[in-house]
């Protein structure tokens, strides 16, 4: 029996869509295939990461820790959100019938924000780690770098989770989104909804911008050292180049996948006249745009592992044979440190 409208939770708003239209939009086989490909890709990346960890240097071990945190986040994001979405697409249940109190919707909203922000924040953390490793090699102790990296990953997870819980504390709220198979933040005019949407957009955009700035400086430093008058001992190792190529790939993928959604959210909540009616209904074109941008953003969870898998030295060397493991190119640290160890 369907609950009365008065007994429904706050996550429901008007949405005019027929079951036939929902079936055309929400293909269960496409959703299931999408999730399976993403889960398999991340599992493959994890297995490759485990092998790369053997005998890695301190700086590379720290970078691999961040990569492992990113791949684990993408894997769990696909697993948890995919379980809900694929089930809804196969069963085509009415959300108000199975979740009148909005508990499932609130849970999905939290994990959508959490798994959406984590890759962007981790990308900024990885860019910061490489920036310090390349431009300030003496500013960090060489001990406990892996433990410090895991601590940073944990802080990123905690920060994203704290933001995702804000609607449950009264700042904004999560609602069922078109075509009725997922929950996300509300693009409404309520001050809490506007504040939460802009905070989500601001954190994501700042993370992408910070990654771009720090990665640009790091690449410029590597090019200056590599093509300058530095001795062979001062030139970057191949692993330094490899890590930067992977990090640039992660940044480009995150920017392409997430920036359209972030810009769309900001434009929608700041639009005048408001995009959402007083009854809580969005226009069909706005609903569809949000769904399209969300689907583009979810590709980030599939493409991230392939950036690491394809941009490894073993793969790059097939296209660029000059990138070889030269033992004479030892590190980015100045040569006087090597002399001091001899005396």
PDB file of C-alpha atoms in Angstrom, residues 3 22-24 28 31 69-70 81 100 110 116 126 132 136 156 158 169 205 211 263 265 340:
ATOM      1  CA  UNK A   3       1.989   5.807   1.929  1.00  0.00           C
ATOM      2  CA  UNK A  22      11.670   5.621 -16.820  1.00  0.00           C
ATOM      3  CA  UNK A  23      12.338   2.230 -18.394  1.00  0.00           C
ATOM      4  CA  UNK A  24      13.678   3.897 -21.547  1.00  0.00           C
ATOM      5  CA  UNK A  28      19.324  -1.980 -16.304  1.00  0.00           C
ATOM      6  CA  UNK A  31      23.930   0.248 -15.663  1.00  0.00           C
ATOM      7  CA  UNK A  69      43.401   5.327  -1.672  1.00  0.00           C
ATOM      8  CA  UNK A  70      42.005   6.773  -4.915  1.00  0.00           C
ATOM      9  CA  UNK A  81      26.000   3.361  -5.514  1.00  0.00           C
ATOM     10  CA  UNK A 100       8.869   6.580   2.732  1.00  0.00           C
ATOM     11  CA  UNK A 110      25.762  11.137   1.629  1.00  0.00           C
ATOM     12  CA  UNK A 116      32.179  12.563  -5.627  1.00  0.00           C
ATOM     13  CA  UNK A 126      48.630  13.994  -4.606  1.00  0.00           C
ATOM     14  CA  UNK A 132      56.839  19.221  -2.268  1.00  0.00           C
ATOM     15  CA  UNK A 136      61.298  21.001  -1.785  1.00  0.00           C
ATOM     16  CA  UNK A 156      40.399  13.427   3.032  1.00  0.00           C
ATOM     17  CA  UNK A 158      36.812  12.287   6.952  1.00  0.00           C
ATOM     18  CA  UNK A 169      22.290  18.295  10.319  1.00  0.00           C
ATOM     19  CA  UNK A 205      36.482  23.492  -8.072  1.00  0.00           C
ATOM     20  CA  UNK A 211      45.818  20.419  -8.739  1.00  0.00           C
ATOM     21  CA  UNK A 263      29.525  24.508 -13.065  1.00  0.00           C
ATOM     22  CA  UNK A 265      25.135  23.104 -10.055  1.00  0.00           C
ATOM     23  CA  UNK A 340      78.632  14.357   1.944  1.00  0.00           C
TER      24      UNK A 340
END
